[in-house]
PDB file of C-alpha atoms in Angstrom:
ATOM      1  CA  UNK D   1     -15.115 -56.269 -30.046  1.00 67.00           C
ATOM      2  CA  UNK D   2     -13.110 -59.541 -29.443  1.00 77.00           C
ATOM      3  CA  UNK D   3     -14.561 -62.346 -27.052  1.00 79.00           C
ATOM      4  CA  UNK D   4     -12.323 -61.509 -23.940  1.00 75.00           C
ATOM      5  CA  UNK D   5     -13.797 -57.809 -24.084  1.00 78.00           C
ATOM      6  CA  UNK D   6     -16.803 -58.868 -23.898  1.00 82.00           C
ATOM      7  CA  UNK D   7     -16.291 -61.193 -21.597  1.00 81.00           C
ATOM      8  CA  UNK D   8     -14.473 -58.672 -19.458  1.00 80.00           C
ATOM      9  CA  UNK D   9     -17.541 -55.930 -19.796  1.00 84.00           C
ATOM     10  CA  UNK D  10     -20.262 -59.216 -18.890  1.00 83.00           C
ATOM     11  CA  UNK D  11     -17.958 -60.242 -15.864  1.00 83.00           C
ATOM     12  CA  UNK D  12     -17.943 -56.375 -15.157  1.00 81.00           C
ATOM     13  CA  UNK D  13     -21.710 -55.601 -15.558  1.00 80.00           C
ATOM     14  CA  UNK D  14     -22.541 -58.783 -13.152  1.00 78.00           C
ATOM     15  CA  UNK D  15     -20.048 -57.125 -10.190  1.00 77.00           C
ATOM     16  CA  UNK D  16     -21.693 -53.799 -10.433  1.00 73.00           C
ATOM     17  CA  UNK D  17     -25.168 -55.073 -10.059  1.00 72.00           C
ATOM     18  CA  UNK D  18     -24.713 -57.420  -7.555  1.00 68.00           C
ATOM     19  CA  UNK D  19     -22.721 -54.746  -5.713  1.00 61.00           C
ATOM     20  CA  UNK D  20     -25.909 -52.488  -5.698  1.00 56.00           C
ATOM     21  CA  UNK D  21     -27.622 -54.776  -4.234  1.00 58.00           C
ATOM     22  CA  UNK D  22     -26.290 -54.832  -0.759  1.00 58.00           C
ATOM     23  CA  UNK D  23     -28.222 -51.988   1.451  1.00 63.00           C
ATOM     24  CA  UNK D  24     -27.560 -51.897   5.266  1.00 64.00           C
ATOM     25  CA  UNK D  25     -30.327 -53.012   7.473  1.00 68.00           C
ATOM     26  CA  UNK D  26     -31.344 -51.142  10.754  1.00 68.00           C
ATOM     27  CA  UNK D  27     -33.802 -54.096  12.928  1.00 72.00           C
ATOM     28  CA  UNK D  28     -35.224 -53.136  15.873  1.00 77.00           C
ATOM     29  CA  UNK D  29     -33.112 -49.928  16.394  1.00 72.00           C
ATOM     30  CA  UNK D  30     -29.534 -52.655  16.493  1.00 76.00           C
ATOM     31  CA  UNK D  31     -27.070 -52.430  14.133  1.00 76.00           C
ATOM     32  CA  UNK D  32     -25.126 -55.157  14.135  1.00 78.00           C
ATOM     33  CA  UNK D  33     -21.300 -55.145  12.553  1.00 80.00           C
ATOM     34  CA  UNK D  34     -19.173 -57.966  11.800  1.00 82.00           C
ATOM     35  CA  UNK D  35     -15.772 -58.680  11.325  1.00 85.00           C
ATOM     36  CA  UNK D  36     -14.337 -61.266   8.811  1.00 84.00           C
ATOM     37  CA  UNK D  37     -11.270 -61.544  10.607  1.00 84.00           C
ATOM     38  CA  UNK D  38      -8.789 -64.949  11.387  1.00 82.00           C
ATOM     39  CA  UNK D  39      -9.041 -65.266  15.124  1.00 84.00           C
ATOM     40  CA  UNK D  40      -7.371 -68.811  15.308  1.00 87.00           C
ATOM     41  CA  UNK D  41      -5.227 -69.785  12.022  1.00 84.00           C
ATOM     42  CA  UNK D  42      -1.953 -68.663  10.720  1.00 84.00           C
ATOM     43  CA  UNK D  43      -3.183 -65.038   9.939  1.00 80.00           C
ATOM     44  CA  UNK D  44      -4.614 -64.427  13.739  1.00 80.00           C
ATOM     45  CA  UNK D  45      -1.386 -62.904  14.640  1.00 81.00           C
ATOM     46  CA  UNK D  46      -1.933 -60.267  12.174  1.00 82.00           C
ATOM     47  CA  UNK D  47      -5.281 -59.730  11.864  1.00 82.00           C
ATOM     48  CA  UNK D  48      -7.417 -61.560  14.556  1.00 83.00           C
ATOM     49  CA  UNK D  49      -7.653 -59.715  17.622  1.00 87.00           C
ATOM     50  CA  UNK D  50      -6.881 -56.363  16.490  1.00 87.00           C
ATOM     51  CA  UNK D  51      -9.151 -56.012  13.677  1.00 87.00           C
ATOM     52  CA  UNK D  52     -11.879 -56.654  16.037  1.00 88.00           C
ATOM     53  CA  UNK D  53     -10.710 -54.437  18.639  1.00 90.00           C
ATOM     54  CA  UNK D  54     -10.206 -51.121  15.571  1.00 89.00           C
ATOM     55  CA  UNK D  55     -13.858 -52.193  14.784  1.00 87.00           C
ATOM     56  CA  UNK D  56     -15.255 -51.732  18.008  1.00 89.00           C
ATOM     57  CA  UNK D  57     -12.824 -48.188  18.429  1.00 90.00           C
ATOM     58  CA  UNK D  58     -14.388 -47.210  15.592  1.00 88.00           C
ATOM     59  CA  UNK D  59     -17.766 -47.653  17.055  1.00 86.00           C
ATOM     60  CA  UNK D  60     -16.923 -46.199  19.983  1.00 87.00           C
ATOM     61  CA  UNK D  61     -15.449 -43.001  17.897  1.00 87.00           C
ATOM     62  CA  UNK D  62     -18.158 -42.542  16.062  1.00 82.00           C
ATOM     63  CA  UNK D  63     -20.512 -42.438  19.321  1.00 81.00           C
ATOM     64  CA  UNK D  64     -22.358 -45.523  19.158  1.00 71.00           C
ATOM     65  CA  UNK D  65     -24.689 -44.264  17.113  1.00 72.00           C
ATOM     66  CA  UNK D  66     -26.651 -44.744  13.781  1.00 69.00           C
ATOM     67  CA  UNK D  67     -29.094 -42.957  11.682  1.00 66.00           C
ATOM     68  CA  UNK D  68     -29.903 -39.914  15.017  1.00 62.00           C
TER      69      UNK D  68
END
């Protein structure tokens, strides 16, 4: 195997794991959901306001609930 497999398969390996390692957390019966979103630079026109506003329709389809 040549040095830029492996460094592809190492660079790979260290993605998946760290990728399992991110669980969702229920506290106090809240879920809380963010958006990563541009609500004020050259991308807000796009993406600001309405990302936030399918995120909560998507809430609100779902029912508002979580885990019951």
């Amino acid at each position: 195997m040549s040095q830029r497999h492996i460094g592809f398969l190492a660079a790979f390996a260290a993605t998946v794991l760290a990728a399992a390692t991110a669980a969702a957390q229920i506290s106090d019966d809240v879920v809380k959901i963010g958006v990563l979103t541009d609500l004020s630079g050259p991308a807000s026109d796009a993406t600001g306001d309405g990302s936030v506003l399918a995120a909560q329709m998507a809430a609100d389809d779902f029912g508002g609930t979580v885990a019951g």
